[in-house]
Structures are given as structure tokens and as C-alpha cells.
Amino acid sequence: MHLKHNFIYNTIYQILSIIFPIATGPYLSRVIGAHGIGIYTFTTSIVSYFILFGVLGLNTFGSREIAYHQDDIEKRSRVFWEIFLLKLLSVTASSVIFLIFLPFFSKSLFIFYLIEIIIFFSTSLDISWFFIGMEDFKDLVVRGIVARILIVLSVFVFVKTAHDVWIYVLINCLGTLISSLWIWPFAFRKITFVKIPFRDILLPLIPSIALFMPTIATSIYLSINKVMLGALDSIEAAGYFQQSDNIIRMILMLITSLGTVMMPHIAKLFAEGNKQKIDLSLEKSFHFVSFLGFPAFIGLTIISDHFSVLFYGKNFLETGKIMSIECIIIVFIGFSNIVGMQYLLPTNKVKLYTLSVTLGAISNIIANPMLILMFGAEGAAAATALSEIIVLFVQILSTKQDIPYRKLFFSEDWKYLIAAIAMGLILFPTNMFIGKSWIGLILASMGGFVIYIIIISLLGSEISRIFLIQTKEYFYKKGIKEQK
């Protein structure tokens, strides 16, 4: 499937991923509150570590291996069954270990852990890695949309009081299971059944472990802050942090959506030895992230306090403070996603990627306890930002000979930074005066966005030039059709 179509499909999915939590976020914050959200956040973070050891590095490894054999149905079918069966065995083993530890967890949270056993089933059956490797995002988008619609509708229908937290957990778990099952009929159109001897099932184990290390490190600094907040501060603090994290991760979904599409594409280019196209793809990705990342970071920093109160309710003022600190990761994760997911992993430079995320995880583990004890959830946000800075710094140092960072920034990306700063200078006082109501906040944000677009156009940015050219072509073709 064409790269442009894949990007469009993935962008649609990411936008819907933003819309659906926006639809439920205000409702949940007012019905189950920070405590209920904190319970879901804390327990799923614990379960995610068992899932992590079950999955190993098989999802990323699987996508890459399928991308290498896209055009050979026999080879890709064999790779599919080897990886699926190994993942099924490893996740099953991980679920048994979870059940052994289950009696030792907090008794007050026992029912939630019990419900989340469903996640092990959905994880073992999830084959989205296959479709990513095949660069087929249409089926994934359809699956994601259906699952998310079911979850959103179920939340509004069944979650009515603060006592319905277990129902909320169950809805999310079942939604994930349905999502995993939904995609299987589509997979059988692209593979054939291959009988795999047991000894061959273990073949992907060793190479996937190489990708398991960065997966561990990444998962640590994505979820350890929530676990530590629940343990060192309070369940409510984990809930406040989660609501901030939800908004930032939703924005990051949109910004890093290109990375999901580009990873298998660049892996295929690497297998073909086409370095020129790889360089061109990376250049476009840096411009795209700069175009969205800089204004998103500056804009969210300015409006976070008013937005959190309006969106989640007056009891979530703390979420706005957390968000204003954490939102800098929009830029750092945006760029590290390009270097890591779009370059290091597809070109098989796994060790460098592992080094960067491992150092980020270590810094997060060290900084989190100290900062949480001193500043609570705001300290956790600062630790998250620190770890992402370190990840990007290490990646840039290790790839500076391969990627021309100075050329990328001084030729194009500086324009987006300057425009975003100018937007912020105008948005800040505007938000102070009129940002306390939804109408005022929307007007201030729209005004800031218009100013940003005007400035990048005046600076002659590549994205504005492309948009202008395509607009002219559209109206030119439309004029020709009307004449005929």
C-alpha cells in the first residue's frame, strides 16, 4: 500500500484516538474522580510489567521481519507463525507468574488485578505487528475505530458512580480483547498456514531479546512514575498525573503517527540498500515533527492550567500544573521517535537504541523517588522530562555522523521554532485575560494557531510552500473541470 495512504489511515486513527478519550475524560473525572482513575492507572501499570516480560521484543522484531519479507508469502507466513506461537507461549508463561504473585498484591485492589487477567489473553492474540510490517494500516484503523467506539459507548452506559471503577476496568480490558480478535480474519487473507516444529518456534527468541532490552527500558520510564506515585505519594496523585499524561500522549500520537508508518517502510528501503531514500524520508519526518511539536509544546504550556480545570473539573487544577512541566516531552519524544523508531531500529542498529533508552530509564528510576518525595506528581513530570532529554541527547550523539542535525535545523526547522515562540508571546497575555472560559480558550488558541501559520508562511517554510502549491493545483484542476 502506498506510503501516503498509510500515513492518512494512521493519522485518521490517531485523531480518533484523541477524540475518544476527550469524549470520556471529563465524564470519568467527574464520576469516578482522581481516586478511581488512579486505581486504573496504578493497577494497569503493575500488570504492564508482566505483559512486558511476556511479549519480550517480539512486536517490534515481528514488524521488522515481516517488512523484510513483504513480497514473499511463503517466508512471511513462516515468520508470522513462528513469532505468533512464541509470543503465545511467552505470554502464557507470564500470566502464570502473575497468578502466583496475585495473592501478595494489595487486597483492596485484588478485584481489579483479577479483571486485568483478560489483558494477557488480548496481548497473546494481538497481531497488529504483522499488519504494521506489511504496511497495511487500513485494517488496523477499522479495528481500532470499532473497538474505541464500543469502549466509549460502554463507559457512558455502564459507568454511573464512583463505585463503578471495576466496570470501567472491565470495559477497557474487554475492548482490548475484542480489538485483538477482530483483526484475525483480515490476516488470513495475507498468510498461509505453515506447520512449525517446536524447535523452530524458539528461533525468534534470541534476536527478539535484543529488542526486549530497549522495550524494558522504554516501559520503565513510561509507567514507573505512575507506580511510584501510587506507592510514595497517593493513588489520587497517580490519577492527576494520568490525566495530564493522557492529553500529552494524545498529542504525541498525532505527531509520532508518521513514525509508525515509516518504520517498516525504512526497514524495506534498508533491505534494498536505498540510503538516499532513507535520508530523504528522515528529513521529511524532522520537518513534520518540528511543524507540529514546537507549537504544541509552547501552546499547551500556556493554556494547561485553564484547560485542565475546564476539561476535567475544578478538582483537577493539579493536573494543569503537571501538564505544564510534562509537555516539553512532546518535542523530545517527537525527535527521538524519528532517530530511534525510524532510523536505529529499521537499520538494525539496536545496540545504540538500547543504550539511549536504558540510560533514560536509569535516570528516571534515580530521579523519580527524590523528585516525587519533594514535589509529588509535579516531580514525576520533571523526572519524565529529564529521562526523555537524556534519551534524545544520547541518540543524537550516537548518530551525528549519519544524520546532519545542524543542516536540518538551520535550513528549515528553526522557522517552526521561531514561529512557535512568536505565537506564545501573543497567546500568553491573551490566555490570561480570556482563557478562563471555553469560548475564550478556543478563541485564544485559534488566534495563536493563525499567527503561527502566518509566520511560517512569511518565513517560507517547506510545509507552507507544499500546502500553497497543492492548493493552487487543486483550484487549477477544479477550474479546468468547470470549463469543460
Coordinates of C-alpha atoms in Angstrom, one line a residue:
M1 CA 0.0 0.0 0.0
H2 CA 1.2 3.5 -0.8
L3 CA 3.1 5.3 2.0
K4 CA 0.8 8.4 1.6
H5 CA -2.3 6.2 2.1
N6 CA -0.8 4.5 5.1
F7 CA 0.0 7.9 6.7
I8 CA -3.5 9.1 6.1
Y9 CA -5.1 6.0 7.6
N10 CA -2.8 6.1 10.6
T11 CA -3.4 9.8 11.1
I12 CA -7.2 9.2 11.0
Y13 CA -6.7 6.6 13.7
Q14 CA -4.6 8.8 15.8
I15 CA -7.1 11.7 15.5
L16 CA -9.9 9.4 16.6
S17 CA -7.6 8.2 19.4
I18 CA -7.5 11.8 20.5
I19 CA -11.3 12.4 20.1
F20 CA -12.5 9.3 22.1
P21 CA -10.6 10.0 25.3
I22 CA -11.6 13.6 25.0
A23 CA -15.2 12.3 25.0
T24 CA -14.8 10.2 28.1
G25 CA -12.2 12.2 30.1
P26 CA -14.4 14.9 31.5
Y27 CA -17.1 12.4 32.3
L28 CA -14.8 10.0 34.1
S29 CA -13.0 12.7 36.1
R30 CA -16.4 13.8 37.5
V31 CA -17.9 10.3 38.0
I32 CA -15.1 8.1 39.4
G33 CA -12.7 11.0 40.2
A34 CA -9.0 11.1 40.7
H35 CA -9.1 8.1 43.1
G36 CA -10.9 5.9 40.5
I37 CA -8.6 6.9 37.7
G38 CA -5.6 6.4 40.0
I39 CA -6.7 2.8 40.7
Y40 CA -6.9 2.0 37.0
T41 CA -3.6 3.7 36.3
F42 CA -1.8 2.1 39.2
T43 CA -3.0 -1.5 38.6
T44 CA -2.6 -1.5 34.8
S45 CA 0.9 -0.1 35.3
I46 CA 1.7 -3.1 37.5
V47 CA 0.2 -5.6 35.1
S48 CA 2.0 -4.0 32.2
Y49 CA 5.4 -5.2 33.6
F50 CA 4.2 -8.8 33.5
I51 CA 2.9 -8.2 30.0
L52 CA 6.2 -6.7 29.0
F53 CA 8.2 -9.8 30.0
G54 CA 5.6 -11.9 28.2
V55 CA 5.9 -10.0 24.9
L56 CA 9.7 -9.8 25.0
G57 CA 10.7 -7.7 22.0
L58 CA 8.5 -9.8 19.6
N59 CA 6.2 -7.0 18.4
T60 CA 9.0 -4.8 17.1
F61 CA 11.0 -7.7 15.9
G62 CA 7.9 -9.2 14.2
S63 CA 7.1 -5.9 12.3
R64 CA 10.7 -5.6 11.1
E65 CA 10.9 -9.3 9.9
I66 CA 7.6 -9.1 8.1
A67 CA 8.7 -5.9 6.4
Y68 CA 11.9 -7.7 5.2
H69 CA 9.7 -10.4 3.6
Q70 CA 6.7 -8.4 2.4
D71 CA 6.8 -9.7 -1.1
D72 CA 7.2 -13.4 -0.3
I73 CA 4.1 -15.0 1.1
E74 CA 5.8 -18.3 2.0
K75 CA 8.6 -16.6 4.0
R76 CA 6.3 -14.1 5.7
S77 CA 3.8 -16.8 6.6
R78 CA 6.5 -18.8 8.3
V79 CA 7.8 -15.8 10.1
F80 CA 4.3 -15.0 11.2
W81 CA 3.6 -18.4 12.8
E82 CA 7.0 -18.6 14.4
I83 CA 6.6 -15.3 16.1
F84 CA 2.9 -15.7 17.0
L85 CA 3.4 -19.1 18.6
L86 CA 6.5 -18.0 20.6
K87 CA 4.5 -14.9 21.8
L88 CA 1.6 -17.1 22.8
L89 CA 3.9 -19.4 24.9
S90 CA 5.8 -16.5 26.5
V91 CA 2.7 -14.5 27.4
T92 CA 1.1 -17.7 28.8
A93 CA 4.1 -18.2 31.0
S94 CA 4.0 -14.6 32.1
S95 CA 0.3 -14.9 33.1
V96 CA 1.1 -18.0 35.2
I97 CA 3.8 -15.9 37.1
F98 CA 1.2 -13.1 37.5
L99 CA -1.3 -15.5 39.1
I100 CA 1.4 -16.8 41.5
F101 CA 2.1 -13.2 42.7
L102 CA -1.6 -12.2 42.7
P103 CA -2.3 -13.2 46.4
F104 CA 0.6 -10.9 47.5
F105 CA -0.9 -7.7 46.0
S106 CA -3.0 -5.2 47.9
K107 CA -6.2 -6.9 48.9
S108 CA -8.2 -3.7 48.3
L109 CA -7.1 -3.8 44.6
F110 CA -7.5 -7.6 44.2
I111 CA -10.6 -7.4 42.1
F112 CA -9.0 -5.0 39.6
Y113 CA -6.0 -7.2 39.2
L114 CA -8.3 -10.2 38.7
I115 CA -10.2 -8.5 35.9
E116 CA -6.9 -7.4 34.2
I117 CA -6.0 -11.1 33.6
I118 CA -8.0 -10.5 30.4
I119 CA -5.2 -8.3 29.1
F120 CA -2.9 -11.4 28.9
F121 CA -5.4 -13.1 26.5
S122 CA -5.7 -10.0 24.3
T123 CA -1.9 -9.5 24.3
S124 CA -1.2 -13.1 23.2
L125 CA -3.8 -12.8 20.4
D126 CA -2.7 -9.3 19.2
I127 CA -1.1 -9.5 15.7
S128 CA -1.1 -5.8 14.9
W129 CA 2.7 -6.2 14.5
F130 CA 2.0 -8.2 11.3
F131 CA -0.1 -5.5 9.7
I132 CA 2.5 -2.8 10.6
G133 CA 5.2 -4.9 8.9
M134 CA 3.0 -5.4 5.8
E135 CA 2.4 -1.6 5.8
D136 CA -1.3 -2.3 5.8
F137 CA -2.9 0.3 8.1
K138 CA -6.4 0.3 6.7
D139 CA -7.5 -2.9 8.6
L140 CA -5.8 -1.7 11.8
V141 CA -7.7 1.6 11.6
V142 CA -11.0 -0.1 11.1
R143 CA -10.3 -2.4 14.1
G144 CA -9.2 0.5 16.3
I145 CA -12.3 2.6 15.4
V146 CA -14.8 -0.2 16.2
A147 CA -13.1 -1.1 19.5
R148 CA -12.9 2.5 20.7
I149 CA -16.5 3.2 19.8
L150 CA -17.6 0.2 21.8
I151 CA -15.5 1.3 24.8
V152 CA -16.8 4.9 24.7
L153 CA -20.4 3.9 24.5
S154 CA -20.0 1.3 27.2
V155 CA -18.4 3.9 29.6
F156 CA -21.4 6.2 29.2
V157 CA -23.9 3.4 29.6
F158 CA -22.4 1.4 32.4
V159 CA -20.1 3.7 34.5
K160 CA -22.5 5.7 36.6
T161 CA -21.0 6.2 40.1
A162 CA -17.7 6.2 41.9
H163 CA -18.3 2.5 42.8
D164 CA -18.2 1.6 39.1
V165 CA -14.4 1.7 38.8
W166 CA -14.3 -2.1 38.3
I167 CA -16.7 -1.8 35.4
Y168 CA -14.5 0.8 33.8
V169 CA -11.5 -1.5 34.1
L170 CA -13.6 -4.4 32.7
I171 CA -14.8 -2.3 29.7
N172 CA -11.2 -1.4 28.8
C173 CA -10.0 -5.0 29.1
L174 CA -12.8 -6.4 27.0
G175 CA -12.4 -3.7 24.4
T176 CA -8.8 -4.6 24.0
L177 CA -9.7 -8.3 23.7
I178 CA -12.3 -7.6 21.0
S179 CA -9.8 -5.5 19.2
S180 CA -7.2 -8.3 19.1
L181 CA -9.8 -10.9 17.9
W182 CA -11.3 -8.6 15.2
I183 CA -8.1 -8.4 13.1
W184 CA -7.6 -12.2 12.6
P185 CA -9.9 -12.7 9.6
F186 CA -8.0 -10.0 7.7
A187 CA -4.7 -11.7 8.5
F188 CA -5.8 -15.0 6.8
R189 CA -6.0 -13.2 3.5
K190 CA -2.3 -12.5 3.6
I191 CA -0.8 -15.6 5.0
T192 CA -1.0 -19.4 4.6
F193 CA -0.9 -22.0 7.3
V194 CA 2.6 -23.3 8.0
K195 CA 3.3 -26.2 10.3
I196 CA 6.1 -25.1 12.6
P197 CA 8.2 -27.7 14.5
F198 CA 8.6 -26.8 18.2
R199 CA 12.3 -26.2 17.9
D200 CA 11.7 -23.6 15.2
I201 CA 9.2 -21.7 17.4
L202 CA 12.2 -20.8 19.6
L203 CA 14.2 -19.4 16.6
P204 CA 13.0 -15.7 17.0
L205 CA 13.7 -15.8 20.8
I206 CA 17.4 -14.8 20.7
P207 CA 17.1 -11.9 18.2
S208 CA 13.9 -10.6 19.9
I209 CA 15.7 -10.4 23.2
A210 CA 18.0 -7.8 21.7
L211 CA 14.9 -5.7 21.1
F212 CA 13.5 -6.7 24.5
M213 CA 16.1 -4.6 26.4
P214 CA 15.0 -1.3 24.8
T215 CA 11.4 -2.3 25.3
I216 CA 12.0 -2.8 29.0
A217 CA 13.8 0.5 29.3
T218 CA 11.1 2.4 27.5
S219 CA 8.3 0.8 29.5
I220 CA 10.1 1.6 32.7
Y221 CA 10.2 5.3 32.2
L222 CA 6.7 5.3 30.7
S223 CA 5.0 3.7 33.7
I224 CA 7.4 3.6 36.7
N225 CA 6.4 7.2 37.6
K226 CA 2.7 6.1 38.0
V227 CA 3.7 3.1 40.1
M228 CA 6.0 5.2 42.3
L229 CA 3.4 7.9 42.7
G230 CA 0.9 5.3 43.9
A231 CA 3.4 3.9 46.3
L232 CA 5.3 7.0 47.5
D233 CA 2.5 9.6 47.3
S234 CA -1.1 8.6 46.8
I235 CA -3.5 6.9 44.3
E236 CA -5.0 10.3 43.7
A237 CA -1.6 11.7 42.7
A238 CA -1.3 8.9 40.1
G239 CA -4.8 9.9 38.9
Y240 CA -3.8 13.6 38.4
F241 CA -0.6 12.5 36.6
Q242 CA -2.5 10.1 34.4
Q243 CA -4.9 12.8 33.2
S244 CA -2.0 15.1 32.3
D245 CA -0.3 12.2 30.6
N246 CA -3.4 11.3 28.6
I247 CA -3.5 14.7 27.0
I248 CA 0.2 14.8 26.2
R249 CA 0.2 11.2 24.8
M250 CA -2.8 12.0 22.6
I251 CA -0.9 14.9 21.1
L252 CA 2.2 12.7 20.7
M253 CA 0.0 10.0 18.9
L254 CA -0.7 12.5 16.2
I255 CA 2.9 13.8 16.0
T256 CA 4.5 10.3 16.0
S257 CA 1.9 8.7 13.7
L258 CA 4.4 9.2 10.8
G259 CA 6.9 7.1 12.7
T260 CA 4.6 4.1 12.9
V261 CA 4.2 4.2 9.1
M262 CA 7.9 5.0 8.4
M263 CA 9.5 2.2 10.5
P264 CA 8.5 -0.7 8.1
H265 CA 9.0 1.5 5.1
I266 CA 12.6 2.4 6.0
A267 CA 13.2 -1.3 7.0
K268 CA 12.3 -2.3 3.5
L269 CA 14.5 0.5 2.0
F270 CA 17.4 -0.7 4.2
A271 CA 16.9 -4.2 3.0
E272 CA 17.1 -2.8 -0.6
G273 CA 20.2 -0.8 0.2
N274 CA 18.5 2.5 -0.8
K275 CA 20.3 5.0 1.6
Q276 CA 19.3 8.1 -0.5
K277 CA 15.6 7.5 0.0
I278 CA 16.2 6.8 3.7
D279 CA 17.9 10.2 4.2
L280 CA 15.0 11.9 2.3
S281 CA 12.4 10.2 4.5
L282 CA 14.2 11.2 7.7
E283 CA 14.4 14.8 6.5
K284 CA 10.7 15.0 5.9
S285 CA 10.0 13.4 9.3
F286 CA 12.1 16.0 11.1
H287 CA 10.3 18.9 9.4
F288 CA 6.9 17.3 10.2
V289 CA 7.7 16.9 13.9
S290 CA 9.1 20.4 14.1
F291 CA 6.0 21.8 12.4
L292 CA 3.6 20.2 14.9
G293 CA 5.8 19.7 18.0
F294 CA 7.1 23.2 18.7
P295 CA 3.7 25.0 18.7
A296 CA 2.0 22.1 20.6
F297 CA 4.6 22.3 23.4
I298 CA 4.5 26.1 23.7
G299 CA 0.8 26.3 23.3
L300 CA -0.1 23.6 25.8
T301 CA 2.4 25.0 28.4
I302 CA 0.5 28.3 28.3
I303 CA -3.1 27.0 28.4
S304 CA -2.6 24.0 30.6
D305 CA -4.0 25.5 33.9
H306 CA -7.2 26.8 32.4
F307 CA -7.6 23.8 30.1
S308 CA -7.4 21.2 32.9
V309 CA -10.0 23.0 35.1
L310 CA -12.4 23.4 32.2
F311 CA -11.9 19.9 30.8
Y312 CA -11.6 17.8 33.9
G313 CA -13.2 20.0 36.5
K314 CA -12.1 22.3 39.3
N315 CA -10.8 19.3 41.4
F316 CA -8.1 18.7 38.7
L317 CA -6.2 22.0 39.0
E318 CA -3.1 19.9 40.0
T319 CA -3.3 18.2 36.5
G320 CA -2.7 21.6 34.8
K321 CA 0.5 22.2 36.9
I322 CA 1.8 18.7 36.0
M323 CA 0.9 19.2 32.3
S324 CA 2.9 22.5 32.1
I325 CA 6.0 20.6 33.2
E326 CA 5.5 17.4 31.3
C327 CA 4.5 18.8 27.9
I328 CA 8.1 19.5 26.9
I329 CA 8.4 15.8 26.2
I330 CA 6.2 16.5 23.1
V331 CA 9.3 17.9 21.3
F332 CA 11.9 15.4 22.7
I333 CA 9.8 12.3 22.1
G334 CA 8.9 13.6 18.7
F335 CA 12.5 13.8 17.7
S336 CA 13.7 10.6 19.5
N337 CA 10.9 8.7 17.7
I338 CA 12.5 9.7 14.4
V339 CA 16.0 8.8 15.4
G340 CA 15.1 5.6 17.3
M341 CA 12.0 4.1 15.5
Q342 CA 12.6 5.5 12.0
Y343 CA 16.4 5.0 11.8
L344 CA 18.1 2.9 14.5
L345 CA 15.6 0.1 14.6
P346 CA 14.9 -0.3 10.9
T347 CA 18.6 -0.2 10.1
N348 CA 19.4 -2.8 12.7
K349 CA 21.4 -0.5 15.0
V350 CA 19.6 -1.9 18.0
K351 CA 22.5 -1.6 20.4
L352 CA 22.6 2.2 20.0
Y353 CA 18.8 2.4 20.5
T354 CA 19.1 0.2 23.6
L355 CA 21.8 2.3 25.1
S356 CA 19.8 5.5 24.7
V357 CA 16.5 4.2 26.3
T358 CA 18.4 2.3 29.0
L359 CA 20.2 5.5 30.2
G360 CA 16.8 7.3 30.1
A361 CA 15.3 4.5 32.2
I362 CA 18.1 4.6 34.7
S363 CA 17.9 8.4 35.1
N364 CA 14.1 8.1 35.6
I365 CA 14.5 5.4 38.3
I366 CA 17.0 7.6 40.1
A367 CA 15.2 10.9 39.8
N368 CA 11.6 9.7 40.4
P369 CA 11.8 8.8 44.1
M370 CA 13.7 12.0 45.0
L371 CA 11.5 14.3 43.0
I372 CA 8.2 12.6 44.0
L373 CA 9.1 12.9 47.7
M374 CA 9.9 16.5 47.2
F375 CA 7.3 17.7 44.7
G376 CA 4.7 14.9 44.4
A377 CA 3.2 14.5 40.9
E378 CA 5.0 17.5 39.6
G379 CA 8.3 15.9 40.5
A380 CA 7.2 12.8 38.5
A381 CA 6.6 15.0 35.5
A382 CA 10.0 16.6 35.8
A383 CA 11.7 13.1 36.1
T384 CA 9.8 12.1 32.9
A385 CA 11.1 15.2 31.1
L386 CA 14.6 14.6 32.3
S387 CA 14.6 11.0 31.0
E388 CA 13.4 12.0 27.6
I389 CA 16.0 14.7 27.3
I390 CA 18.7 12.1 28.0
V391 CA 17.3 9.6 25.5
L392 CA 17.4 12.2 22.7
F393 CA 20.8 13.5 23.7
V394 CA 22.4 10.1 23.6
Q395 CA 20.7 9.3 20.2
I396 CA 21.9 12.5 18.7
L397 CA 25.5 11.9 19.9
S398 CA 25.5 8.3 18.5
T399 CA 24.1 9.2 15.1
K400 CA 25.6 12.7 14.4
Q401 CA 27.9 11.1 11.7
D402 CA 24.8 9.6 9.9
I403 CA 22.2 12.3 10.3
P404 CA 23.0 16.0 9.5
Y405 CA 21.3 17.6 12.5
R406 CA 22.7 21.1 12.0
K407 CA 21.7 21.2 8.4
L408 CA 18.2 20.0 9.3
F409 CA 17.7 22.7 12.0
F410 CA 19.4 25.7 10.3
S411 CA 17.9 25.0 6.9
E412 CA 14.3 24.5 7.9
D413 CA 13.3 23.6 11.5
W414 CA 14.4 26.9 13.1
K415 CA 11.5 28.5 11.2
Y416 CA 8.9 26.5 13.2
L417 CA 10.6 27.2 16.5
I418 CA 10.7 31.0 15.8
A419 CA 7.1 31.0 14.7
A420 CA 6.0 29.0 17.8
I421 CA 7.8 31.4 20.2
A422 CA 6.1 34.4 18.5
M423 CA 2.8 32.6 18.8
G424 CA 3.5 32.0 22.5
L425 CA 4.3 35.7 23.1
I426 CA 0.8 36.6 21.9
L427 CA -1.1 33.6 23.3
F428 CA 0.2 34.1 26.8
P429 CA -1.4 37.5 27.6
T430 CA -4.5 36.6 25.6
N431 CA -5.0 33.4 27.6
M432 CA -4.6 35.3 30.9
F433 CA -7.5 37.6 30.0
I434 CA -10.0 35.4 28.2
G435 CA -8.8 31.8 28.7
K436 CA -10.9 31.0 31.8
S437 CA -14.0 30.1 29.7
W438 CA -14.3 27.6 26.9
I439 CA -15.1 30.3 24.3
G440 CA -12.2 32.4 25.4
L441 CA -9.8 29.5 25.4
I442 CA -10.8 28.3 22.0
L443 CA -10.6 31.9 20.6
A444 CA -7.1 32.4 22.1
S445 CA -5.9 29.0 20.8
M446 CA -7.3 29.6 17.3
G447 CA -5.7 33.1 17.2
G448 CA -2.4 31.6 18.2
F449 CA -2.6 29.0 15.5
V450 CA -3.4 31.5 12.8
I451 CA -0.4 33.6 13.9
Y452 CA 1.8 30.5 13.8
I453 CA 0.6 29.7 10.2
I454 CA 1.1 33.3 9.0
I455 CA 4.7 33.5 10.4
I456 CA 5.9 30.1 9.0
S457 CA 4.4 31.2 5.6
L458 CA 6.3 34.5 5.8
L459 CA 9.5 32.6 6.7
G460 CA 9.0 30.4 3.6
S461 CA 8.8 27.1 5.4
E462 CA 8.8 24.0 3.2
I463 CA 5.4 22.7 4.6
S464 CA 3.7 26.1 3.8
R465 CA 5.2 26.0 0.3
I466 CA 3.9 22.5 -0.3
F467 CA 0.5 23.4 1.0
L468 CA 0.4 26.5 -1.2
I469 CA 1.4 24.5 -4.3
Q470 CA -1.1 21.8 -3.7
T471 CA -3.9 24.4 -3.1
K472 CA -3.1 26.1 -6.4
E473 CA -3.1 22.8 -8.2
Y474 CA -6.4 21.9 -6.6
F475 CA -8.1 25.1 -7.7
Y476 CA -6.4 24.9 -11.1
K477 CA -7.8 21.4 -11.8
K478 CA -11.2 22.4 -10.4
G479 CA -11.2 25.4 -12.8
I480 CA -10.4 23.2 -15.8
K481 CA -13.2 20.8 -14.9
E482 CA -15.7 23.6 -14.6
Q483 CA -14.7 25.0 -18.0
K484 CA -15.3 21.6 -19.6

